[in-house]
JSON list of C-alpha atoms in Angstrom, two decimals:
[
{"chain": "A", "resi": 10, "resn": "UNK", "atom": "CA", "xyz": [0.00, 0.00, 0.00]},
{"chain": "A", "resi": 11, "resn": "UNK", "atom": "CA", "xyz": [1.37, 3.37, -0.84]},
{"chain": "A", "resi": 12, "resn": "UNK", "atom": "CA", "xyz": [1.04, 6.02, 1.63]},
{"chain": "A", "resi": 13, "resn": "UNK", "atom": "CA", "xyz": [2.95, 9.25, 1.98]},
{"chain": "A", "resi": 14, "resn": "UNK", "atom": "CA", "xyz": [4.03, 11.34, 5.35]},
{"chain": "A", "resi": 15, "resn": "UNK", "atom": "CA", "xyz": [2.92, 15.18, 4.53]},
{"chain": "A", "resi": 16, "resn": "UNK", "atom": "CA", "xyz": [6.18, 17.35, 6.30]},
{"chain": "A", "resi": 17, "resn": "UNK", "atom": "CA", "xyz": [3.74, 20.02, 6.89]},
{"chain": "A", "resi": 18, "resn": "UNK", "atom": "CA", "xyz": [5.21, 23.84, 7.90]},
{"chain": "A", "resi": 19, "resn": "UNK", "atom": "CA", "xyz": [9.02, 23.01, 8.23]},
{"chain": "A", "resi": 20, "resn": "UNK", "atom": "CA", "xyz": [11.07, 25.33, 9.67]},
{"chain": "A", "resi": 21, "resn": "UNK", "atom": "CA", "xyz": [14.20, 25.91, 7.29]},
{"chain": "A", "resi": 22, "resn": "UNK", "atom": "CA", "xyz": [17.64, 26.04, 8.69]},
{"chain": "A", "resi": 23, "resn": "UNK", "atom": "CA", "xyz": [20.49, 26.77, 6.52]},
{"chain": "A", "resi": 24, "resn": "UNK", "atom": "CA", "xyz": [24.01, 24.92, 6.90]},
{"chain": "A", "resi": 25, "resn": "UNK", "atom": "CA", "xyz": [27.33, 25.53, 5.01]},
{"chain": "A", "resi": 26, "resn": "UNK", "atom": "CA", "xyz": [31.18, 25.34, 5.80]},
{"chain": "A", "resi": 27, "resn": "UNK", "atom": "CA", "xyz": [32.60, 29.00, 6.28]},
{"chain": "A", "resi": 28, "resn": "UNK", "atom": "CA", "xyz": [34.59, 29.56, 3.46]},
{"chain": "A", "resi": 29, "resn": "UNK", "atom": "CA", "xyz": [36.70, 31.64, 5.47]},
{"chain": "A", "resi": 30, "resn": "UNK", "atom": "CA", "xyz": [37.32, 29.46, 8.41]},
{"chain": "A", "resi": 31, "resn": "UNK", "atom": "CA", "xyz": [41.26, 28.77, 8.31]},
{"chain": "A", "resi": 32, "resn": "UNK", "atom": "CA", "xyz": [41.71, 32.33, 8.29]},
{"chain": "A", "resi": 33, "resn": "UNK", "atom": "CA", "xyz": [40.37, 32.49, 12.07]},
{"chain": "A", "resi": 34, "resn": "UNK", "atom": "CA", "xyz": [41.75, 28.67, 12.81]},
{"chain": "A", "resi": 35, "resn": "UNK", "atom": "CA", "xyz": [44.86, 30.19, 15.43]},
{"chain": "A", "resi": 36, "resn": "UNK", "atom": "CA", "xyz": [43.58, 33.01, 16.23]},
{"chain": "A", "resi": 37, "resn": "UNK", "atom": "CA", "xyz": [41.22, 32.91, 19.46]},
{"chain": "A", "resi": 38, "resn": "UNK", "atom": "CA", "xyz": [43.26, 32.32, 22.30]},
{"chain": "A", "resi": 39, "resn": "UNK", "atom": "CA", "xyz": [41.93, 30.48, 25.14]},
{"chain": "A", "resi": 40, "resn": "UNK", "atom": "CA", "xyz": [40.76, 32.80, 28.13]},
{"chain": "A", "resi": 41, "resn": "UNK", "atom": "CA", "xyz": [40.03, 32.51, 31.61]},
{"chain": "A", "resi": 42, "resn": "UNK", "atom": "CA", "xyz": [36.85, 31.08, 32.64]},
{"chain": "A", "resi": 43, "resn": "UNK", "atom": "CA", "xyz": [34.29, 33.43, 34.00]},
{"chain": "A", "resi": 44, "resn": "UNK", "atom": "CA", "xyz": [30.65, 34.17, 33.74]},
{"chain": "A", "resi": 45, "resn": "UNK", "atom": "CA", "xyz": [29.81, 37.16, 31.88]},
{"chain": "A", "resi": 46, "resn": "UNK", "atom": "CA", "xyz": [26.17, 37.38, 30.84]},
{"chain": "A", "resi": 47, "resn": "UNK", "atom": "CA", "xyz": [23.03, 39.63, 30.74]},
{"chain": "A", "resi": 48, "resn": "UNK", "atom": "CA", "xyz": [20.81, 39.53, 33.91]},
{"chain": "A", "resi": 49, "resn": "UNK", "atom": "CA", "xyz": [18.04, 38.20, 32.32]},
{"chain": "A", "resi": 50, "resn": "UNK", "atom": "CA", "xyz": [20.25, 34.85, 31.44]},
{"chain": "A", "resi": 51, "resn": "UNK", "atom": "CA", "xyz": [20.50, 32.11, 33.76]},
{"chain": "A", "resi": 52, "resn": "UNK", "atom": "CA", "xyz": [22.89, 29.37, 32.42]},
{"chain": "A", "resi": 53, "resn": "UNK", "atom": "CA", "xyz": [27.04, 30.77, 33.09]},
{"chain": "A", "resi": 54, "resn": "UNK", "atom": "CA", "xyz": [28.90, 31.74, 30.09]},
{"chain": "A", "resi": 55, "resn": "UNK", "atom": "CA", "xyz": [31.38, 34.42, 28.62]},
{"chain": "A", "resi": 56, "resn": "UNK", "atom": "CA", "xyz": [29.44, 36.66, 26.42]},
{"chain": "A", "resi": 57, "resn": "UNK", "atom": "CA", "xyz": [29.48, 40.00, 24.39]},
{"chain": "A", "resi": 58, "resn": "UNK", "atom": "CA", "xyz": [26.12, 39.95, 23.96]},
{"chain": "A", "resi": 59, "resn": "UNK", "atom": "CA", "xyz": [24.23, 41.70, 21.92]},
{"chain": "A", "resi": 60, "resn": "UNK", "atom": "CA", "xyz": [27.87, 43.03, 20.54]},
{"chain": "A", "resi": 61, "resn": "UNK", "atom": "CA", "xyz": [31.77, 42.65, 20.29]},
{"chain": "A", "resi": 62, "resn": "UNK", "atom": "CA", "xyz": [33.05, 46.18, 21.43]},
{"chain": "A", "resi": 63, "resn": "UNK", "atom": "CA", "xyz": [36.00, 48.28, 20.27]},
{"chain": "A", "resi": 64, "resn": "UNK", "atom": "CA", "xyz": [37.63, 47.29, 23.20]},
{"chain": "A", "resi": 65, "resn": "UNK", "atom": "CA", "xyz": [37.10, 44.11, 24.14]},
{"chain": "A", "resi": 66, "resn": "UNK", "atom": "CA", "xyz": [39.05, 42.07, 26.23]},
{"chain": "A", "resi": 67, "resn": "UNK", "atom": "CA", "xyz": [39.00, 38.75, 24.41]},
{"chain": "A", "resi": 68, "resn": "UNK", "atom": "CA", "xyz": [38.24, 39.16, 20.91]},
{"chain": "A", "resi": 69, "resn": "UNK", "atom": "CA", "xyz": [40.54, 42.04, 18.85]},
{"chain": "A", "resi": 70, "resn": "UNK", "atom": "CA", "xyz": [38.42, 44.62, 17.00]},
{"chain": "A", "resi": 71, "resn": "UNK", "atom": "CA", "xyz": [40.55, 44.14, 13.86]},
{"chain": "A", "resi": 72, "resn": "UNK", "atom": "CA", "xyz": [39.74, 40.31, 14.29]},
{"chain": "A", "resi": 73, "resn": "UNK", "atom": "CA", "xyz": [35.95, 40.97, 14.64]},
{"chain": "A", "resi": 74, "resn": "UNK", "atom": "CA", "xyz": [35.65, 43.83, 11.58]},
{"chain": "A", "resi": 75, "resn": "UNK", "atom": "CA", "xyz": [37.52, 40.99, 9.63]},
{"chain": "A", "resi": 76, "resn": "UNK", "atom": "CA", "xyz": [34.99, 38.00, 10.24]},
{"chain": "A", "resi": 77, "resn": "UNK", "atom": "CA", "xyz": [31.89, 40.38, 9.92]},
{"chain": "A", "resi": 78, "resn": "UNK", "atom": "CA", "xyz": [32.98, 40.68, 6.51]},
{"chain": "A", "resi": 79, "resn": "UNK", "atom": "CA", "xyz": [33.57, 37.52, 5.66]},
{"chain": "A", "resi": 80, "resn": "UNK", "atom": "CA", "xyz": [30.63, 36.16, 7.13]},
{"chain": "A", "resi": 81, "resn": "UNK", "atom": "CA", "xyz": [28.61, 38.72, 5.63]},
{"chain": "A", "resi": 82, "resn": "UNK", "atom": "CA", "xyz": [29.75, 38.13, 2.39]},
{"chain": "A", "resi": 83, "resn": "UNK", "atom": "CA", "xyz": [28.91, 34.69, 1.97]},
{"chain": "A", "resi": 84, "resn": "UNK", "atom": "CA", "xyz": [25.84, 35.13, 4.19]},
{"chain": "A", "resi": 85, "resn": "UNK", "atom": "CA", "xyz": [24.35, 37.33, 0.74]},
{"chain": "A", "resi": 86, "resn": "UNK", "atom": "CA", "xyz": [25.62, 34.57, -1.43]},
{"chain": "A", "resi": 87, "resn": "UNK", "atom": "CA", "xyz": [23.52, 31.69, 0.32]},
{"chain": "A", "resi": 88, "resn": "UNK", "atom": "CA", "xyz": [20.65, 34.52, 0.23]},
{"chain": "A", "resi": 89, "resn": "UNK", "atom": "CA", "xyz": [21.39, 35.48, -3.82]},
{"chain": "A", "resi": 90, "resn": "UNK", "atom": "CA", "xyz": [21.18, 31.26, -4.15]},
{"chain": "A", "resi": 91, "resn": "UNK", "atom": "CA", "xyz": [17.94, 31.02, -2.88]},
{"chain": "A", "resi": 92, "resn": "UNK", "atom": "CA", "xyz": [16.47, 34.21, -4.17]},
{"chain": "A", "resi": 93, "resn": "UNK", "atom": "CA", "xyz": [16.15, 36.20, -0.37]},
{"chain": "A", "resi": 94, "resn": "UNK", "atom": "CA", "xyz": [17.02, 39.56, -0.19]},
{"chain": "A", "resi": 95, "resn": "UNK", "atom": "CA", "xyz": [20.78, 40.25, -0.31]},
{"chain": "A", "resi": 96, "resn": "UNK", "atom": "CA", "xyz": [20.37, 44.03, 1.01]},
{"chain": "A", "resi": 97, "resn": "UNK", "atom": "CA", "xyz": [21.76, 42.48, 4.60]},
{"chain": "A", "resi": 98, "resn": "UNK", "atom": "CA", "xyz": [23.29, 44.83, 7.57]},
{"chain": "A", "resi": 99, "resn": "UNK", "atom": "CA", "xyz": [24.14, 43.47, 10.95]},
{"chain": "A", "resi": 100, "resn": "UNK", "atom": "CA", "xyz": [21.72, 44.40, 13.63]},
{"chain": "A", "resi": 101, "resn": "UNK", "atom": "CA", "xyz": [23.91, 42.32, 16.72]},
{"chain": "A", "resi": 102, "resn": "UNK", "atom": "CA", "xyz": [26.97, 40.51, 17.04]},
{"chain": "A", "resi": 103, "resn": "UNK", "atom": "CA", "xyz": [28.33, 39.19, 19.72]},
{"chain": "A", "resi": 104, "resn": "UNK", "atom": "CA", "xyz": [30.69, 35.68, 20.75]},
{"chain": "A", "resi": 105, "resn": "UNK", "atom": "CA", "xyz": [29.61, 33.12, 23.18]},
{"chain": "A", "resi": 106, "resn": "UNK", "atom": "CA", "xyz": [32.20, 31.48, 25.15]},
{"chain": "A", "resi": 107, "resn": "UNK", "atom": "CA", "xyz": [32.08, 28.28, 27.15]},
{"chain": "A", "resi": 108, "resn": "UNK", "atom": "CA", "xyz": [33.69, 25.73, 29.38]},
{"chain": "A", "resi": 109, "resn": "UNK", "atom": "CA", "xyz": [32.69, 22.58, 31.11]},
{"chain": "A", "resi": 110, "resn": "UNK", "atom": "CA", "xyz": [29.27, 23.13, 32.87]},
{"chain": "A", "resi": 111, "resn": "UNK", "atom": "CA", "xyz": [28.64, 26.42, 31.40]},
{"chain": "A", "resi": 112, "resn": "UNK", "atom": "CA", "xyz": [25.95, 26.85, 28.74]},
{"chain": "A", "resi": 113, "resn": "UNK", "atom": "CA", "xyz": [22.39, 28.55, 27.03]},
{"chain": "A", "resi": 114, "resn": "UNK", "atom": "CA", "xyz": [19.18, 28.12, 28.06]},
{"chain": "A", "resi": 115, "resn": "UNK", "atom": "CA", "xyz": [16.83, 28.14, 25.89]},
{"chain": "A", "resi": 116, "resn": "UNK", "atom": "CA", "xyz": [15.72, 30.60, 23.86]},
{"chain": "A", "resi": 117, "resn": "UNK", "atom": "CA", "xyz": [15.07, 32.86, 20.60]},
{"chain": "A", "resi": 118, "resn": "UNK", "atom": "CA", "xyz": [16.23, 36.05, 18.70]},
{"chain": "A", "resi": 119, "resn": "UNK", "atom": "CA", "xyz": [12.66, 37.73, 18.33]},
{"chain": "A", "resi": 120, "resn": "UNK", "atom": "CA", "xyz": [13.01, 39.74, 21.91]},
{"chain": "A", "resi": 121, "resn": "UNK", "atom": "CA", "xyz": [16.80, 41.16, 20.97]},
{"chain": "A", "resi": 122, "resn": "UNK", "atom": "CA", "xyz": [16.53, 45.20, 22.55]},
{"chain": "A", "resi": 123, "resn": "UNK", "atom": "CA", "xyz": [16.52, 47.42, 19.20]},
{"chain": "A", "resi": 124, "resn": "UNK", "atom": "CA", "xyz": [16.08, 44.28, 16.68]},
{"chain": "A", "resi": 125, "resn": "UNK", "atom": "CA", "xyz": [14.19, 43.37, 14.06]},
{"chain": "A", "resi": 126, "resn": "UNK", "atom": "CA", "xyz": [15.75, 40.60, 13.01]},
{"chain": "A", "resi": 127, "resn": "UNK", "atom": "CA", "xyz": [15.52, 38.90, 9.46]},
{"chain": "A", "resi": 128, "resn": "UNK", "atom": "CA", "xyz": [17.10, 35.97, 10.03]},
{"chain": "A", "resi": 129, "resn": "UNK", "atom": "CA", "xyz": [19.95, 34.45, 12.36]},
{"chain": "A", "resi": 130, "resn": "UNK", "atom": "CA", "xyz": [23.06, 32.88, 12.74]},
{"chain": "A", "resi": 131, "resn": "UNK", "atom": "CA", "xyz": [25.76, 31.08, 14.35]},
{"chain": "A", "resi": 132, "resn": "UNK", "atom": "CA", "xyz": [29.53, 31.00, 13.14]},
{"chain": "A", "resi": 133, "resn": "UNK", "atom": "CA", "xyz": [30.92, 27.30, 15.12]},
{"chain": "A", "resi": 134, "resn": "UNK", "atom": "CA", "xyz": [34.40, 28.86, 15.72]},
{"chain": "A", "resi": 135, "resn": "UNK", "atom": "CA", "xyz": [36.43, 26.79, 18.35]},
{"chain": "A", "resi": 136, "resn": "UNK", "atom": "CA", "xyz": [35.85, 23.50, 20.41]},
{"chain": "A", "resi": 137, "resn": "UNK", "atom": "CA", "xyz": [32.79, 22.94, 18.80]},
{"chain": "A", "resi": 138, "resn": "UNK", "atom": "CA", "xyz": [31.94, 19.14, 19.44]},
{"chain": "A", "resi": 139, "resn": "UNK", "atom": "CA", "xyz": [28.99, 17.83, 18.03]},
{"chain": "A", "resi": 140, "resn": "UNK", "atom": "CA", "xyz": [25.41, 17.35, 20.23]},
{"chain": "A", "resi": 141, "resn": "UNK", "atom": "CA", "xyz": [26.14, 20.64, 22.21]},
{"chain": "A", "resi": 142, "resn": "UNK", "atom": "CA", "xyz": [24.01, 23.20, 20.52]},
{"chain": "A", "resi": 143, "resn": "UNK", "atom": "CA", "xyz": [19.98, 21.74, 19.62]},
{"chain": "A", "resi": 144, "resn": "UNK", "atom": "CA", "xyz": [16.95, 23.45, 18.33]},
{"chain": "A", "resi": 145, "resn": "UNK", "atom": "CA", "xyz": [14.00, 22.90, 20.52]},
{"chain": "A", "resi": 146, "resn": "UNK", "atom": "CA", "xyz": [10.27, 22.22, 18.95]},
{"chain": "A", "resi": 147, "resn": "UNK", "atom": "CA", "xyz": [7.90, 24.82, 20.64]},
{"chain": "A", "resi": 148, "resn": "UNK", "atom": "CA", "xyz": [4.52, 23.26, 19.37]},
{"chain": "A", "resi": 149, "resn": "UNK", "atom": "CA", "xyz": [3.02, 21.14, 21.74]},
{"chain": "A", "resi": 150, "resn": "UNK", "atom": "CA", "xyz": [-0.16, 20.40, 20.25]},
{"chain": "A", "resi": 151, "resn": "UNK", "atom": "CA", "xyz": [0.79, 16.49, 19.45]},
{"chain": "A", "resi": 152, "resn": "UNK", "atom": "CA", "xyz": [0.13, 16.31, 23.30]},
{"chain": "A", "resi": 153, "resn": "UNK", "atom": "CA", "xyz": [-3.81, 16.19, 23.10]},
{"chain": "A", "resi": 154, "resn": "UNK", "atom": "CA", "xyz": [-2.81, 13.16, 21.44]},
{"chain": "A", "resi": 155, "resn": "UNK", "atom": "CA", "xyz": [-3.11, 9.66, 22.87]},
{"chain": "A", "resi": 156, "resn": "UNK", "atom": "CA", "xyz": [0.57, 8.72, 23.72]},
{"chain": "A", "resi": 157, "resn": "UNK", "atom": "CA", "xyz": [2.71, 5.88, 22.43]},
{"chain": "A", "resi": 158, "resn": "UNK", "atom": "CA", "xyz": [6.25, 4.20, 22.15]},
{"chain": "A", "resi": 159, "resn": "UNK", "atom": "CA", "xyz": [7.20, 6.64, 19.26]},
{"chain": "A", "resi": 160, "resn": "UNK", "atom": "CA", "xyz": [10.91, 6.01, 19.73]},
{"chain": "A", "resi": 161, "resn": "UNK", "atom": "CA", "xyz": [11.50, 3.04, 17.57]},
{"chain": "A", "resi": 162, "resn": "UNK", "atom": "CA", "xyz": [8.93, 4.00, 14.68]},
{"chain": "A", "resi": 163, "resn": "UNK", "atom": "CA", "xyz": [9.69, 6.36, 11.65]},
{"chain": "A", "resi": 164, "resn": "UNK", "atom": "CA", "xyz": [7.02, 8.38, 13.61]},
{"chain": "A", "resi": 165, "resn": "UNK", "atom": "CA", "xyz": [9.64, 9.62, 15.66]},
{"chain": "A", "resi": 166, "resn": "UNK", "atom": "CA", "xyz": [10.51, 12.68, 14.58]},
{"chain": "A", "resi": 167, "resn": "UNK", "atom": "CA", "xyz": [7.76, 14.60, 14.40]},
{"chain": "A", "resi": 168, "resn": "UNK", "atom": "CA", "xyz": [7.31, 13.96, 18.27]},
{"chain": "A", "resi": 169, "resn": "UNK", "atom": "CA", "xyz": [10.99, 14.23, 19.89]},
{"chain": "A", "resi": 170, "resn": "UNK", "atom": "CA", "xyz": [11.25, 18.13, 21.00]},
{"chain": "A", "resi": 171, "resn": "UNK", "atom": "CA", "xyz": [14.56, 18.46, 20.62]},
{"chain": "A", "resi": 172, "resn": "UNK", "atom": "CA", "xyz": [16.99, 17.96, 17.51]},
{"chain": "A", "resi": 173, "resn": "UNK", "atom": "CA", "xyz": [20.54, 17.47, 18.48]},
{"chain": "A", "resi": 174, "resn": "UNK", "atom": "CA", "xyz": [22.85, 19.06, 15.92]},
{"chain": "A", "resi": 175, "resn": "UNK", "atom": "CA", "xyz": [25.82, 17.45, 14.24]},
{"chain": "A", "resi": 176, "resn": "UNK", "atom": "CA", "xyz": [27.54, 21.06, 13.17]},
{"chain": "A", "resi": 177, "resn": "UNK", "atom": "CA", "xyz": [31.00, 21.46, 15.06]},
{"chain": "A", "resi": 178, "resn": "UNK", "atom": "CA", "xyz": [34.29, 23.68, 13.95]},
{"chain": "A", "resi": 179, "resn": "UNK", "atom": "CA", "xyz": [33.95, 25.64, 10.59]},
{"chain": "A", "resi": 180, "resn": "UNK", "atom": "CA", "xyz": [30.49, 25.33, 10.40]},
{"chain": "A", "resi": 181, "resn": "UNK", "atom": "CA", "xyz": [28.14, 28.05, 9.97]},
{"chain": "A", "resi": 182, "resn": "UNK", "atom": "CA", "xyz": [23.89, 27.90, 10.09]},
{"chain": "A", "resi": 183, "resn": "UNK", "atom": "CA", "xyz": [21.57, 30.45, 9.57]},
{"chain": "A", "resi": 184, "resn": "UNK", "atom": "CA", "xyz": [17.93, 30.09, 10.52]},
{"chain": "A", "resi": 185, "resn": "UNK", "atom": "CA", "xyz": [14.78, 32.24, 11.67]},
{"chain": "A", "resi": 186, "resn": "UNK", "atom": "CA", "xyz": [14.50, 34.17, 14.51]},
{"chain": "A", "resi": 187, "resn": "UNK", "atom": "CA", "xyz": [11.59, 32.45, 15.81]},
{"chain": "A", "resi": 188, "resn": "UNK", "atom": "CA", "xyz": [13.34, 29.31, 16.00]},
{"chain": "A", "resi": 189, "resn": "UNK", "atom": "CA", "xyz": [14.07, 27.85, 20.02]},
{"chain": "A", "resi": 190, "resn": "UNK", "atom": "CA", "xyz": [17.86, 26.57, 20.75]},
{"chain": "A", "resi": 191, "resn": "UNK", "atom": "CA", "xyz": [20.17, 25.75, 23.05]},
{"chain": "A", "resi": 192, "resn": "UNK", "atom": "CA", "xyz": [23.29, 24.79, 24.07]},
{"chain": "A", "resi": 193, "resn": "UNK", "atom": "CA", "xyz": [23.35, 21.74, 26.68]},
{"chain": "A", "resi": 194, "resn": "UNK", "atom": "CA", "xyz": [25.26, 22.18, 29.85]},
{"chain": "A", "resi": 195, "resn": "UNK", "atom": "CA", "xyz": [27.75, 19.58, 31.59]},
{"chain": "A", "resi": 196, "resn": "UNK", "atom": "CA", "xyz": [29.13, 18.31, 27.93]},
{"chain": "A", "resi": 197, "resn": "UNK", "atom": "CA", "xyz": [33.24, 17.74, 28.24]},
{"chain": "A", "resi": 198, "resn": "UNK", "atom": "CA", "xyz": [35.24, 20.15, 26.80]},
{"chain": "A", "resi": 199, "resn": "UNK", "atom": "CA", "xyz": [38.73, 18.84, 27.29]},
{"chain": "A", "resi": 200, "resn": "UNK", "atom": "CA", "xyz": [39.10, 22.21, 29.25]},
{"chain": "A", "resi": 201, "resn": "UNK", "atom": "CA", "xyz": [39.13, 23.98, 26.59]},
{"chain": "A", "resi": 202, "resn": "UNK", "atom": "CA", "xyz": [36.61, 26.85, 25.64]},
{"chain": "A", "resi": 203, "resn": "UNK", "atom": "CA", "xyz": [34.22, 26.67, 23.20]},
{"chain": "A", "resi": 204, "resn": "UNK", "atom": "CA", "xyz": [33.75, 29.72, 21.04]},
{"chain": "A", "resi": 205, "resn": "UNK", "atom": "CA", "xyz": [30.70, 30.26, 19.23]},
{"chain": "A", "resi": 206, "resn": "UNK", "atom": "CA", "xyz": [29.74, 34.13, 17.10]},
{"chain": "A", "resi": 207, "resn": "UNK", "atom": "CA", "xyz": [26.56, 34.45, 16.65]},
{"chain": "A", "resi": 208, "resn": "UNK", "atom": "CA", "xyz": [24.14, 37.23, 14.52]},
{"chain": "A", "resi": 209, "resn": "UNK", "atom": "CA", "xyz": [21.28, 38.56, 13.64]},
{"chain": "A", "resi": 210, "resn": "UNK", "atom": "CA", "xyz": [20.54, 40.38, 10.32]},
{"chain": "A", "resi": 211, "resn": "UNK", "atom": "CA", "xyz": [17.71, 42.31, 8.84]},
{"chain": "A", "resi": 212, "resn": "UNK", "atom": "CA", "xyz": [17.15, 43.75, 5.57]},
{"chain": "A", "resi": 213, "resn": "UNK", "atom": "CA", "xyz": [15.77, 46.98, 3.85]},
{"chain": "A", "resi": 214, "resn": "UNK", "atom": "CA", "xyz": [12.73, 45.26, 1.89]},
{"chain": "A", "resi": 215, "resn": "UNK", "atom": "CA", "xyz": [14.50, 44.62, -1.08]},
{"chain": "A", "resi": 216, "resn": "UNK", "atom": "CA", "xyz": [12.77, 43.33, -3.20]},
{"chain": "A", "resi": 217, "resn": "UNK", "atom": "CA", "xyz": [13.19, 39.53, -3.98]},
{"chain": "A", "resi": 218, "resn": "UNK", "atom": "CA", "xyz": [14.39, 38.57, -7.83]},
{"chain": "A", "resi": 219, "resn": "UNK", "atom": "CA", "xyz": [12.25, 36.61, -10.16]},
{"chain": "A", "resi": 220, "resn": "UNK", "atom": "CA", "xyz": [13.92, 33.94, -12.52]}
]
C-alpha cells in the first residue's frame, strides 16, 4: 500500500562550511573562565552579547571587523542562491564562550533590545563538538494526542522536542529568529573553551528577484 508522510510547515535552517574558516583557525586564544552574561540569562557563560566592542578584552576589533565581513559576504551569497534579499546589515553581534558546565538556556532572537531581526546565525568557531548546541520544537499540540512508544517508529521525529545538531568547527547555520535553541550544559570540553559568534541580520525590503 502506498502512503505518503505530509512534512507540513518546516522550519528551514540553513548549513554551510565557512569559506573563510582557516583564516580564524589560530587566532582565538583560550581565556580565563568566568561568567559574563546579561541579567536576564540564567545558564554561566562568557558573552558580548548583543555586541563585540571596540575594546574588548577577548576578541581584537581588527579580528571581529575581519569575520563580519567575511561572514557577511557569503551570508548574501547563500541569500542570492535562494532568491532572499541580499540588502543584509548586521543588527547584533556578539561571541559566546564556554567551558565545562557552562551553557544557554533556551531561547530565541525575536526579543533582541533594538532588533528586528531577518534571520539568524551562528559561526561554530572553536571546540565545537557535536550534540552541544539543539533546536528545541515549541509546538506542543501532538500532546492532546493519545501517547505511544514513538521512539522506535519512523514516527519519531515529528514527536521528539529536541533535535541534536551534528555542526561542530567551521560550520556556519543560519535560521529564523523564531526558531528555540540551546546549548546543553555539563558536555566535556577537554578544558578547553568553546567559542561560538553568533548574529542577527535584517534587511531593507529589497525586493526579492524573479527567474
Amino acid at each position: 500500500m502506498k502512503t505518503t508522510v505530509l512534512d507540513l510547515f518546516a522550519t528551514p535552517v540553513i548549513q554551510t562550511k565557512f569559506d573563510s574558516h582557516q583564516k580564524y583557525v589560530g587566532e582565538f586564544d583560550n581565556r580565563e573562565e568566568i561568567d559574563r552574561k546579561p541579567p536576564s540569562w540564567h545558564v554561566p557563560l562568557n558573552t558580548s552579547f548583543p555586541n563585540v566592542g571596540d575594546a574588548d578584552p577577548f576578541v581584537p576589533s581588527t579580528i571581529v571587523d575581519s569575520l563580519k565581513k567575511d561572514i557577511m559576504f557569503q551570508v548574501k551569497k547563500i541569500m542570492h542562491n535562494r532568491r532572499m534579499p541580499t540588502d543584509l546589515k548586521y543588527t547584533s553581534f556578539w561571541y559566546n564562550a564556554y567551558y565545562e558546565g557552562q551553557g544557554q538556556e533556551p531561547h530565541n532572537h525575536l526579543s533582541v533590545p533594538g532588533n528586528d531581526p531577518f534571520w539568524c546565525g551562528v559561526y561554530f568557531a572553536k571546540n565545537c563538538f557535536p550534540g552541544s548546541f539543539f533546536f528545541i520544537k515549541t509546538d506542543y499540540s501532538h500532546r492532546i494526542q493519545q501517547p505511544f512508544n514513538h521512539h522506535d517508529t519512523p514516527m519519531n521525529k515529528y514527536y521528539d522536542e529536541f533535535y541534536a545538531t551534528e555542526y561542530s568547527d567551521g560550520d556556519l547555520i543560519l535560521f529564523p529568529p523564531h526558531l528555540h535553541h540551546s546549548v546543553k550544559v555539563g558536555l566535556p570540553n577537554k578544558s578547553e573553551q568553546r567559542l561560538t559568534f553568533s548574529f542577527n541580520i535584517s534587511h531593507n525590503n529589497e525586493t526579492v528577484r524573479d527567474n
